[in-house]
Coordinates of C-alpha atoms and ligand atoms in Angstrom, one line a residue:
X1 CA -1.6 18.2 5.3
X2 CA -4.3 20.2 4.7
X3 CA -8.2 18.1 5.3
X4 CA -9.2 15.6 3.1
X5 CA -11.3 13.6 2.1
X6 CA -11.0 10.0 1.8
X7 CA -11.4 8.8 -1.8
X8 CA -10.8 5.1 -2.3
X9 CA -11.8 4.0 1.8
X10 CA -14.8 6.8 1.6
X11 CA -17.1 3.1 1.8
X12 CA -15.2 0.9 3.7
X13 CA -16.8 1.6 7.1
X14 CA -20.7 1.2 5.6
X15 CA -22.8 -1.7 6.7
X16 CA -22.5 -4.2 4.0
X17 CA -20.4 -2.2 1.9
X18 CA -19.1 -5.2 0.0
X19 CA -22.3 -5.7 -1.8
X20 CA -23.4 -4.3 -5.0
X21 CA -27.1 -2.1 -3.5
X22 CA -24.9 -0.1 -1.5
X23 CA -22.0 0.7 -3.8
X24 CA -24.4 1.9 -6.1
X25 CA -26.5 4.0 -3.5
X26 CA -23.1 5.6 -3.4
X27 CA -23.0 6.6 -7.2
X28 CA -21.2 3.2 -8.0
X29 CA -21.1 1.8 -11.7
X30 CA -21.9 6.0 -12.4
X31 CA -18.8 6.3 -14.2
X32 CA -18.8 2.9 -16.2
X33 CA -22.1 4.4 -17.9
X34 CA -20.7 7.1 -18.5
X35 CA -17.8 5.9 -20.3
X36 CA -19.4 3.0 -22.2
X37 CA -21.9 5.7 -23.3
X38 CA -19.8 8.4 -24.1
X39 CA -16.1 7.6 -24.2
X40 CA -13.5 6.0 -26.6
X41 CA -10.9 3.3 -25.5
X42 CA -8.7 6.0 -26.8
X43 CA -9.6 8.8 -24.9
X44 CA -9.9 6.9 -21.6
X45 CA -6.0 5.7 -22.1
X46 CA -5.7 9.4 -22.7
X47 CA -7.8 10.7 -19.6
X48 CA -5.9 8.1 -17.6
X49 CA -1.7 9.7 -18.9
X50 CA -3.2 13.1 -18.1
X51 CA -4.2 12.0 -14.7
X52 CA -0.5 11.4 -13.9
X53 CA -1.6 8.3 -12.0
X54 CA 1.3 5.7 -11.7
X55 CA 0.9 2.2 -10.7
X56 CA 0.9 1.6 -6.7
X57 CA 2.1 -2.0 -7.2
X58 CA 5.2 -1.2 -6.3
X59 CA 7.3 0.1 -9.2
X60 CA 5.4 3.2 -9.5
X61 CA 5.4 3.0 -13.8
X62 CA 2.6 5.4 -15.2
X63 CA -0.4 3.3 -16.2
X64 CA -1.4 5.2 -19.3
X65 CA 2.1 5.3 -20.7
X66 CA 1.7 1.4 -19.8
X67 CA -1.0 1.1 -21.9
X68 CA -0.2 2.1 -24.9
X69 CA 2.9 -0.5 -25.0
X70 CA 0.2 -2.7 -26.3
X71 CA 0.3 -3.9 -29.7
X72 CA -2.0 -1.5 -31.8
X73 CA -5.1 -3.0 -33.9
X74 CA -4.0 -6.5 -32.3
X75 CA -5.6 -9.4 -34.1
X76 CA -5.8 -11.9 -31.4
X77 CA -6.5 -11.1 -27.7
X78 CA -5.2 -9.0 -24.9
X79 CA -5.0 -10.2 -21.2
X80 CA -5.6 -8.3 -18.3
X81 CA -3.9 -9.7 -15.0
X82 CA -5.5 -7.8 -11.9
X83 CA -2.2 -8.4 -9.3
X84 CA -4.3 -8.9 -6.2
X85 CA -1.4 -11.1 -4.9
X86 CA -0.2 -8.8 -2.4
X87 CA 3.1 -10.2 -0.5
X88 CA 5.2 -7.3 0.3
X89 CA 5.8 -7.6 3.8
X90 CA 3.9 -4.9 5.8
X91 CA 1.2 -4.7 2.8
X92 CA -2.6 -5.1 3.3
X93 CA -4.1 -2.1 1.5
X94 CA -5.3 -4.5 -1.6
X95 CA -6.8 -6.9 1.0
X96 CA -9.1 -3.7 2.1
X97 CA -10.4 -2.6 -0.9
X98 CA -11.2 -6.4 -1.8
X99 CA -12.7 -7.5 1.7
X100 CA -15.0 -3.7 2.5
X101 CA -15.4 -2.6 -1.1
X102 CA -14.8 -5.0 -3.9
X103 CA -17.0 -3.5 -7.1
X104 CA -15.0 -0.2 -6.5
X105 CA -12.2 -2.6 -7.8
X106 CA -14.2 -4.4 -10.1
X107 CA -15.4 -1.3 -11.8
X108 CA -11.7 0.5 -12.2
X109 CA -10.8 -2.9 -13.4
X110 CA -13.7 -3.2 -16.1
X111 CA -13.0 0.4 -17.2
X112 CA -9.3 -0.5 -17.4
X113 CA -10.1 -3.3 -19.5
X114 CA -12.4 -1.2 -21.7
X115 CA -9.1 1.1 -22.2
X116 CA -7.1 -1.5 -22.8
X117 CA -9.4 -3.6 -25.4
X118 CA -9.3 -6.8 -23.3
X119 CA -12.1 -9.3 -23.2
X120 CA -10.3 -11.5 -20.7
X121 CA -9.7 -10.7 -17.3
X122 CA -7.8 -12.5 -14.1
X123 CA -7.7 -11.4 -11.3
X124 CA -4.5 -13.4 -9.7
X125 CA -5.1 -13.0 -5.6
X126 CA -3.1 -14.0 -2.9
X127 CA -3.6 -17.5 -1.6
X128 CA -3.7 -16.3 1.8
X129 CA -7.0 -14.1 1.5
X130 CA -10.0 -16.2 1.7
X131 CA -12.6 -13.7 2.8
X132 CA -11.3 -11.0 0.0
X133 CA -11.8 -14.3 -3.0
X134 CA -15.6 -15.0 -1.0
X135 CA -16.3 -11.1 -1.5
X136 CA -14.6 -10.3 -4.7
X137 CA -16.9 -13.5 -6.5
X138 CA -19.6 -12.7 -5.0
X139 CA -18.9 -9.5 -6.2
X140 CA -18.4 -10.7 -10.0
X141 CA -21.4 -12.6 -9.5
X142 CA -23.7 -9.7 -8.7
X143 CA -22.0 -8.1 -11.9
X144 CA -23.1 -11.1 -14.3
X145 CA -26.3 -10.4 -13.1
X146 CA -26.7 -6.6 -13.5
X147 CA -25.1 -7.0 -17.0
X148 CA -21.7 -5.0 -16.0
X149 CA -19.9 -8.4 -17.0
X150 CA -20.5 -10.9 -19.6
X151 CA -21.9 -10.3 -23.2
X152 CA -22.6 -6.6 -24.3
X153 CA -22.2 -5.1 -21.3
X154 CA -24.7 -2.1 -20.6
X155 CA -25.8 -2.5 -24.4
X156 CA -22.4 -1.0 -25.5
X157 CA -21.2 -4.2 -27.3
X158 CA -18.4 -4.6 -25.4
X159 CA -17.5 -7.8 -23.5
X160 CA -15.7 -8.6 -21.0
X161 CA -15.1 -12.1 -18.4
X162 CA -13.4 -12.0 -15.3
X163 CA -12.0 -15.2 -13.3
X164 CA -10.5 -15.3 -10.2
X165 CA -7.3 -17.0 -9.8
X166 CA -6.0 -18.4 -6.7
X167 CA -2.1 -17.8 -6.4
X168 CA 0.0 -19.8 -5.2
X169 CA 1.4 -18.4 -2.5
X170 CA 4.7 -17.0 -2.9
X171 CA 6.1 -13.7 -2.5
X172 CA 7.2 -14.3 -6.1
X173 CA 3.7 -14.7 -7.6
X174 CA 3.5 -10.8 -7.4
X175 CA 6.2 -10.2 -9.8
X176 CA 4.6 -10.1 -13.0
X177 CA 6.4 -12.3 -15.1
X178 CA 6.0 -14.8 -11.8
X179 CA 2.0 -13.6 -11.8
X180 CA 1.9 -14.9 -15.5
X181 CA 3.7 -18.3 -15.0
X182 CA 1.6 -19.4 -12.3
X183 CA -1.3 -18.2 -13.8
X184 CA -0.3 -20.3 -16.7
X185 CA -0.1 -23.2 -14.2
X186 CA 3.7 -23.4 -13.9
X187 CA 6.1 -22.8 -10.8
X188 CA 6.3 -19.2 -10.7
X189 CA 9.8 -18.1 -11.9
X190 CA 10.0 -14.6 -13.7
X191 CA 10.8 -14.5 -17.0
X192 CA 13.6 -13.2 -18.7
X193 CA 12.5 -9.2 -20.1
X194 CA 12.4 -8.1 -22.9
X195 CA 9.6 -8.9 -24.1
X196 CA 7.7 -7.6 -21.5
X197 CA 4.4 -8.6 -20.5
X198 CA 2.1 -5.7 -23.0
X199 CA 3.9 -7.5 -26.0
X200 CA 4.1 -11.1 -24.7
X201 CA 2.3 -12.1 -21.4
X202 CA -0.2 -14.9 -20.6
X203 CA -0.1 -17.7 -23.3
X204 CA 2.1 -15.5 -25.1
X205 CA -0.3 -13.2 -25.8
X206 CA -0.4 -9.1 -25.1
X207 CA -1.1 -8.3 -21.4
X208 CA -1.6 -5.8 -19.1
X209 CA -0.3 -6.4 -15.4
X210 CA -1.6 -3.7 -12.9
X211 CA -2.3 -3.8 -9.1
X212 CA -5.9 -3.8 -7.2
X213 CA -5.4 0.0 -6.3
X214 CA -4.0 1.3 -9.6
X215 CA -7.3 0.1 -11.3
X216 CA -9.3 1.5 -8.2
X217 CA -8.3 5.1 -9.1
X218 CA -9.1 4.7 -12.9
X219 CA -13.0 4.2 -11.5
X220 CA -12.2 7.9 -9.4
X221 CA -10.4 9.7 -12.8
X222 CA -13.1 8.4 -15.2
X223 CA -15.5 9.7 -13.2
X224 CA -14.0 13.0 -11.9
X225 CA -11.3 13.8 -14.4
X226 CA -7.6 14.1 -14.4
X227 CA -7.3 17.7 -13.3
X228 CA -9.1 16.5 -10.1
X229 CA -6.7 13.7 -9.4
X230 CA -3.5 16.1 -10.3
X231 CA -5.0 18.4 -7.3
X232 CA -3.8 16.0 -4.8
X233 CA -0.1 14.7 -4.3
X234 CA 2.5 16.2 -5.2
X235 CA 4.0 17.5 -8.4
X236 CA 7.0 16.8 -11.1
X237 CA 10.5 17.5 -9.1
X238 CA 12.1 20.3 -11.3
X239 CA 15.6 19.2 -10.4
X240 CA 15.0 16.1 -11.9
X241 CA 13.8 15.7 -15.0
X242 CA 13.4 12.2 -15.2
X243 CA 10.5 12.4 -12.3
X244 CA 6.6 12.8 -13.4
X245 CA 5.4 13.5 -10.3
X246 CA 2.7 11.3 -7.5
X247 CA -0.3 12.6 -8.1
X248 CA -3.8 11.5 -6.3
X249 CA -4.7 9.2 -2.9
X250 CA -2.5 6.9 -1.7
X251 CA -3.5 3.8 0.9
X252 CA -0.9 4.0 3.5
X253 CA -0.5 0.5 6.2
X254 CA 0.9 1.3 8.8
X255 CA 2.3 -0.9 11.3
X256 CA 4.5 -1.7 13.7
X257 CA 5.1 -0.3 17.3
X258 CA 2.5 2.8 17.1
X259 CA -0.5 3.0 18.6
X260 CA -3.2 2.8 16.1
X261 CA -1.7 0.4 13.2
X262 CA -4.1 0.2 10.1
X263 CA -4.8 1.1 6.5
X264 CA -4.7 5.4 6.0
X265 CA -5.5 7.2 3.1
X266 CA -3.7 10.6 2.1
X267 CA -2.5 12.4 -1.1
X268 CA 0.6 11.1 -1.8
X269 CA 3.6 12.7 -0.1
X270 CA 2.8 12.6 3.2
X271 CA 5.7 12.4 5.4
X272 CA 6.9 9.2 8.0
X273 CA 6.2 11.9 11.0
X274 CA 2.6 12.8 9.8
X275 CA 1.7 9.4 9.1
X276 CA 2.8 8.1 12.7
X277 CA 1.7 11.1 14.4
X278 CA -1.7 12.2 12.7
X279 CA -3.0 8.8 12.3
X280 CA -1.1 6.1 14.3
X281 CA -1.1 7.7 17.8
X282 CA 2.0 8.0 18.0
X283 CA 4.6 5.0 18.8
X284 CA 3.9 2.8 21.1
X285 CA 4.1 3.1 25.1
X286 CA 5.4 6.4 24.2
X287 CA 8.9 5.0 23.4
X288 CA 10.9 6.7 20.8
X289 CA 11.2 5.5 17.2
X290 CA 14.6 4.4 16.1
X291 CA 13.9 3.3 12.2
X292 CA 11.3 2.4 9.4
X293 CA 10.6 0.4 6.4
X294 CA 9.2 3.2 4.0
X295 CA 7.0 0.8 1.5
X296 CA 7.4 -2.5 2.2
X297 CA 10.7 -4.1 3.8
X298 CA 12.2 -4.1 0.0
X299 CA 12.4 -0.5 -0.2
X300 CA 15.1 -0.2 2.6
X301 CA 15.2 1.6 6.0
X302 CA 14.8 4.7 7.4
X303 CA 16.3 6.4 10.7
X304 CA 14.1 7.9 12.6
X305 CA 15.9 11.2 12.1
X306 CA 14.7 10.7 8.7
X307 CA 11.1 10.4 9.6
X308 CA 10.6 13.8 7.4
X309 CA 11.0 11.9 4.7
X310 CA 7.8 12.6 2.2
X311 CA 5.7 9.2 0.7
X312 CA 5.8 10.0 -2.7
X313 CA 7.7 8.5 -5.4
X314 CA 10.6 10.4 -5.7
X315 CA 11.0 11.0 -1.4
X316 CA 12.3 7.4 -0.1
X317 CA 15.2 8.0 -2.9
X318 CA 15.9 11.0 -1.8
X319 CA 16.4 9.4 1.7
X320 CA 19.0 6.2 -0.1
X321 CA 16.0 4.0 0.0
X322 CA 15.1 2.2 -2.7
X323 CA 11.8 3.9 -3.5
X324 CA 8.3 4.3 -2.3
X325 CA 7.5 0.7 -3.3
X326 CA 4.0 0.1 -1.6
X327 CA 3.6 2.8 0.7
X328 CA 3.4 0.0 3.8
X329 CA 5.4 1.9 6.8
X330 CA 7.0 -1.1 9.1
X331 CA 7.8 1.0 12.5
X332 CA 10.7 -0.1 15.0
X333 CA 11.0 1.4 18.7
X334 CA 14.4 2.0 20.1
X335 CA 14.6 -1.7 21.6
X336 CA 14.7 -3.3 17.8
X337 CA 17.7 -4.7 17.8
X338 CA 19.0 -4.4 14.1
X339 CA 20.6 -7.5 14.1
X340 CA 17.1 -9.1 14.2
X341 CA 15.8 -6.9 11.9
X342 CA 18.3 -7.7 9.5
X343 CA 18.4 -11.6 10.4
X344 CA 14.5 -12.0 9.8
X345 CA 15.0 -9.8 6.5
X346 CA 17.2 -11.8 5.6
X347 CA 15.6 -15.1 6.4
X348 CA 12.5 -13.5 4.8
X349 CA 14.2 -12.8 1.4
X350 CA 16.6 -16.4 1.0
X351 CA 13.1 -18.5 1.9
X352 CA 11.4 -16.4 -1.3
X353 CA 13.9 -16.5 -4.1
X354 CA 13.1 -18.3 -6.6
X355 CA 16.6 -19.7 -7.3
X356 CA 16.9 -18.9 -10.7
X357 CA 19.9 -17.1 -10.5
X358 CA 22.7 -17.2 -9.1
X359 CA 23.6 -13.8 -7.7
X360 CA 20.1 -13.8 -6.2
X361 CA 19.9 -17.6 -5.0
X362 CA 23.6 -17.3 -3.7
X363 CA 23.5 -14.0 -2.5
X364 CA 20.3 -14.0 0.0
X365 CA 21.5 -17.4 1.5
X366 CA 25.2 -16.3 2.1
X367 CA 23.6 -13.3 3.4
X368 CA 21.6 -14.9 5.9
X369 CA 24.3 -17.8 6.9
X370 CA 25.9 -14.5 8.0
X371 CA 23.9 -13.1 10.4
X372 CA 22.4 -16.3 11.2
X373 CA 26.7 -16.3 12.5
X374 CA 26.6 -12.7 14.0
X375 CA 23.4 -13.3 15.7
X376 CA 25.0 -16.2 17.4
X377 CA 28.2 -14.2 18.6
X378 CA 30.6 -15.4 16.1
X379 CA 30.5 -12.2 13.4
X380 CA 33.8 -10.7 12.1
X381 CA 33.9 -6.9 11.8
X382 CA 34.2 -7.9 8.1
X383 CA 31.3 -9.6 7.8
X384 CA 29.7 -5.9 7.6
X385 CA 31.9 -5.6 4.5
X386 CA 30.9 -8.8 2.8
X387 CA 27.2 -8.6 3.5
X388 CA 28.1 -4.6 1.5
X389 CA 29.5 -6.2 -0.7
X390 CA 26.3 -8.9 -1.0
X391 CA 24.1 -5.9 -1.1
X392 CA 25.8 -4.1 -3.9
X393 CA 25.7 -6.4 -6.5
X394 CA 22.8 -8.2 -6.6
X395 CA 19.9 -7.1 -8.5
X396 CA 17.9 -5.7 -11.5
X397 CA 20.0 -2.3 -10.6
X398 CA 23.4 -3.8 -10.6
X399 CA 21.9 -5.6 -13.5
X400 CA 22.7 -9.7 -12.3
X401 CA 19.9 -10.6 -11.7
X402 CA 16.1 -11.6 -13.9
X403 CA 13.5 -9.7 -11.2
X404 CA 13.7 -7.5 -8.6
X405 CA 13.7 -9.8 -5.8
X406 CA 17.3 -9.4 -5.2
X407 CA 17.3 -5.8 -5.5
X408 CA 14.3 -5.8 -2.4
X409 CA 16.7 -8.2 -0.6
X410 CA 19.6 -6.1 -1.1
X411 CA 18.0 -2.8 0.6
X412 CA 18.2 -3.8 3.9
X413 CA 21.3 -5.0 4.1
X414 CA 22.5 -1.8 2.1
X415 CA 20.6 0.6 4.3
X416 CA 20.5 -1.4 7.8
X417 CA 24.2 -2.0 7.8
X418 CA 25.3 1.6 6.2
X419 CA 22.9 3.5 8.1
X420 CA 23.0 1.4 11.9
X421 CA 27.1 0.4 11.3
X422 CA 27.8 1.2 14.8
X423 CA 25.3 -0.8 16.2
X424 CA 26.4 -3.8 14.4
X425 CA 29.7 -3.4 15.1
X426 CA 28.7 -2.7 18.7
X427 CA 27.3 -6.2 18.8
X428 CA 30.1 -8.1 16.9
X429 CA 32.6 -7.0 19.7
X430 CA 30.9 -7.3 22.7
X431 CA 29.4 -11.1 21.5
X432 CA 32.7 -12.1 19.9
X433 CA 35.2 -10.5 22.1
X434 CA 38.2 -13.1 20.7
X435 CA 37.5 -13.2 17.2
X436 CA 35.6 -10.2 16.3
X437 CA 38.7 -8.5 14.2
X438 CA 39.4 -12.0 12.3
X439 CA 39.8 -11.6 8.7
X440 CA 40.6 -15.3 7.7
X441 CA 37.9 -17.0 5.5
X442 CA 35.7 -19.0 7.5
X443 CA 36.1 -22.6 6.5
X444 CA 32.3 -22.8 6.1
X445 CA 29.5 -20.8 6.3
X446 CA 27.6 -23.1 8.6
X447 CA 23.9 -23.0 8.6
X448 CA 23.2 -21.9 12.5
X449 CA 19.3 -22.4 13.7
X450 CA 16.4 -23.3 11.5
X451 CA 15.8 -21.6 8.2
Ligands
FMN501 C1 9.5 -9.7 -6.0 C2 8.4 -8.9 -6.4 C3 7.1 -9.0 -5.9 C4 6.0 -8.2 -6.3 N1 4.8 -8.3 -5.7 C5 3.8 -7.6 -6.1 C6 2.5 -7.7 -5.5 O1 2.3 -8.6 -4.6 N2 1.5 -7.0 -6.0 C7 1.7 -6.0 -7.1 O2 0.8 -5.4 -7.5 N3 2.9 -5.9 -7.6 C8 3.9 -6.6 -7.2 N4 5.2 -6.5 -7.8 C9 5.3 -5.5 -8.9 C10 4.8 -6.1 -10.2 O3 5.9 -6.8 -10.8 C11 4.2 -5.1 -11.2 O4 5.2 -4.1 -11.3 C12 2.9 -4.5 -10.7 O5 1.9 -5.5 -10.4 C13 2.4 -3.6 -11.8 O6 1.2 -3.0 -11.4 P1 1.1 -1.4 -11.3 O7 1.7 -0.8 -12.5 O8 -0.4 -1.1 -11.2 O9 1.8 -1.0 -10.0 C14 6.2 -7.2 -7.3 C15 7.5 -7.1 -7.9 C16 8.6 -7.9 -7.4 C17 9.9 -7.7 -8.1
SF4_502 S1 16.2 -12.4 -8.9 FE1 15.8 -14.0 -7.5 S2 13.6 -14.3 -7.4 FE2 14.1 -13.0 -9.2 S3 14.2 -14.5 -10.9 FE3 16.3 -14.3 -10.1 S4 16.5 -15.9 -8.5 FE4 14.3 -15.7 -8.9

């Protein structure tokens, strides 16, 4: 990786950088002039497509293409939902930008809003964050004040409210469909798409769902172009057609046994190997790595003979992971047991569904009765099977399932078990030496330890 600059944490480390004087002493609400001034909603959507920038929510969809889903000339109003709910395991990159630098967010998302001709703004954030919600109104207060929110903003005659929205703390909540349930003030259980949320979202109404960093980068595009942002990342795979390429800065976490865990940024598709090496010291105690989660434990697992693996969008798949999701690398040492990691996945992933289907609600709890059995010394070498067979056909992807919960729980079990099979058997025989090759249902899955 050649040097760089960083873009979206270029503030974070100023005294008081959460405050409104010294984001602007750093050219700060530069660009919102500038497009209120100068620009159509139009051209911004446009600015934004050319950019290449895709959402870093999770699901990597291109946010100008997202756009324009929205009804045209729309009668009644459009919603924007800022997803600030941030519950992928391993994830805190949102959590940074709102606790060290909250009106870079607040300006991509006023710009966004601008693009998207909404007047109406939440901003849905994790329940768990109380010193990001202190900042980020504060934040939206100082905005009121200097006219960048409310009435006629900067004399442009557009308007534009924002209210923060405390979620309800779930992993769930940050699906979007969830996101606009509890928003609405209901339990949050996705909904069943289509429609999706840019033709009917919050109170039925046209809405745009996009994550805290997404709307970050639109402030950096609108004020430096899209050719800029296409300099960085990497670009369109020409063996497959169906990828647009990552283009821009990427906030990597990074956690786990290195040395120097935290928040990196990086054009997008740097490799496992860089990111533990060039910014995290290293693993830990200088053991040896044996796996990682790539973005968030939903995307799957890498070996660490995969650690070349590049963080963009297309690289994880390219490695039988499930994508880049949100760039949050999980590392193991070589005495992670995978059992564990696969138990506490598992625990993780049955405690969050939702329950609304079957495959999902059924599947993550057999799943963990399972290794909740192995872990106690009372697996079958079939179990691997079954929990395969668990893996394989729940989800958005094997198309049984409303959300992609299931498909997040699946990847570990999918990867951990294909990828670390010798290990697991390893453990099944030497802890169940006399019924380890049993192939008779078990009469019940009993629940083992607390859940
Ligand atoms: C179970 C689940 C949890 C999710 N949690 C989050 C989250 O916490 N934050 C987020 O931005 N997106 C989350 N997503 C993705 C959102 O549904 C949605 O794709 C995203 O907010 C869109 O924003 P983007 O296009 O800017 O990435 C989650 C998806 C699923 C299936
Ligand atoms: S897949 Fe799971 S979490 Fe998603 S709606 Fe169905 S039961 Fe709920």
């Amino acid at each position: 990786m050649s040097e760089f600059e960083p873009i979206l944490l270029a503030n974070v480390n100023a005294e008081n950088s959460h405050t409104r004087s010294v984001y602007e002493s750093t050219g700060g609400y530069a660009a919102l002039r500038q497009v209120l001034g100068q620009m159509s909603k139009t051209d911004l959507i446009e600015l934004v497509k050319a950019s290449g920038l895709r959402g870093r929510g999770g699901a990597g969809f291109p946010t100008g293409l997202k756009w324009t889903f929205l009804p045209k000339d729309h009668p009644g109003p459009i919603y924007f939902c800022l997803n600030a709910d941030e519950s992928e395991p391993g994830t805190f990159n949102n959590r940074i930008l709102m606790e060290e630098d909250p009106h870079q967010v607040i300006e991509g998302l006023i710009l966004s809003c601008f693009a998207t001709n909404t007047t109406t703004a939440y901003f849905y954030m994790r329940y768990e964050y109380p010193l990001a919600w202190e900042r980020v109104q504060a934040a939206v207060d100082e905005c009121y004040a200097a006219g960048y929110l409310g009435k006629n903003i900067l004399g442009s005659g557009y308007d534009l409210d924002i209210f923060l929205h405390r979620g309800a703390a779930a992993y769930i909540c940050g699906e979007e469909t969830g996101l606009i349930e509890s928003l609405e003030g209901k339990r949050a259980w996705p909904r069943i798409k289509p429609p999706f949320p840019a033709v009917e979202g919050v109170f039925h109404k046209p809405t745009v769902v996009n994550n805290v960093e997404t709307v970050a980068c639109v402030r950096h595009i609108a004020e430096r172009g899209a050719e800029w942002f296409r300099s960085m990342g990497v670009p369109p795979d020409p063996e497959n057609p169906r990828d647009p390429g990552s283009f821009g800065p990427k906030l990597y976490c990074l956690s786990g046994h290195v040395e120097k865990p935290g928040c990196y940024e990086a054009p997008l598709g740097i490799t496992v190997n860089e990111l533990i090496e060039r910014f995290g010291g290293g693993v830990w105690k200088g053991r040896k790595a044996k796996a990682a989660i790539p973005g968030g434990i939903s995307m799957g697992l890498l070996t660490a003979d995969e650690f070349d693996c590049p963080l963009d969008f297309a690289g994880p798949g390219r490695y039988k992971c499930l994508g880049l999701g949100t760039a949050a690398v999980v590392v193991m040492d070589e005495t992670v047991s995978m059992v564990d990691f696969l138990l506490n996945s598992s625990q993780f992933f049955a405690h969050e569904s939702c329950g609304q289907c079957t495959p999902c609600r059924e599947g993550t709890s057999w799943a963990l009765k399972m290794m909740q059995r192995i872990k106690a010394g009372r697996g079958r070498l079939i179990d691997l099977d079954l929990l395969l067979e668990i893996g394989d056909n729940i989800g958005i992807i094997p198309g049984t399932t409303i959300c992609g919960l299931a498909d997040g729980a699946a990847w570990p079990l999918k990867n951990g078990i294909r990828k670390f099979r010798d290990e697991f058997e390893d453990y099944i025989r030497r802890t169940n030496p006399e019924g380890y090759a049993e192939t008779d249902p078990v009469p019940a899955l009993e629940v083992i330890g607390a859940h």
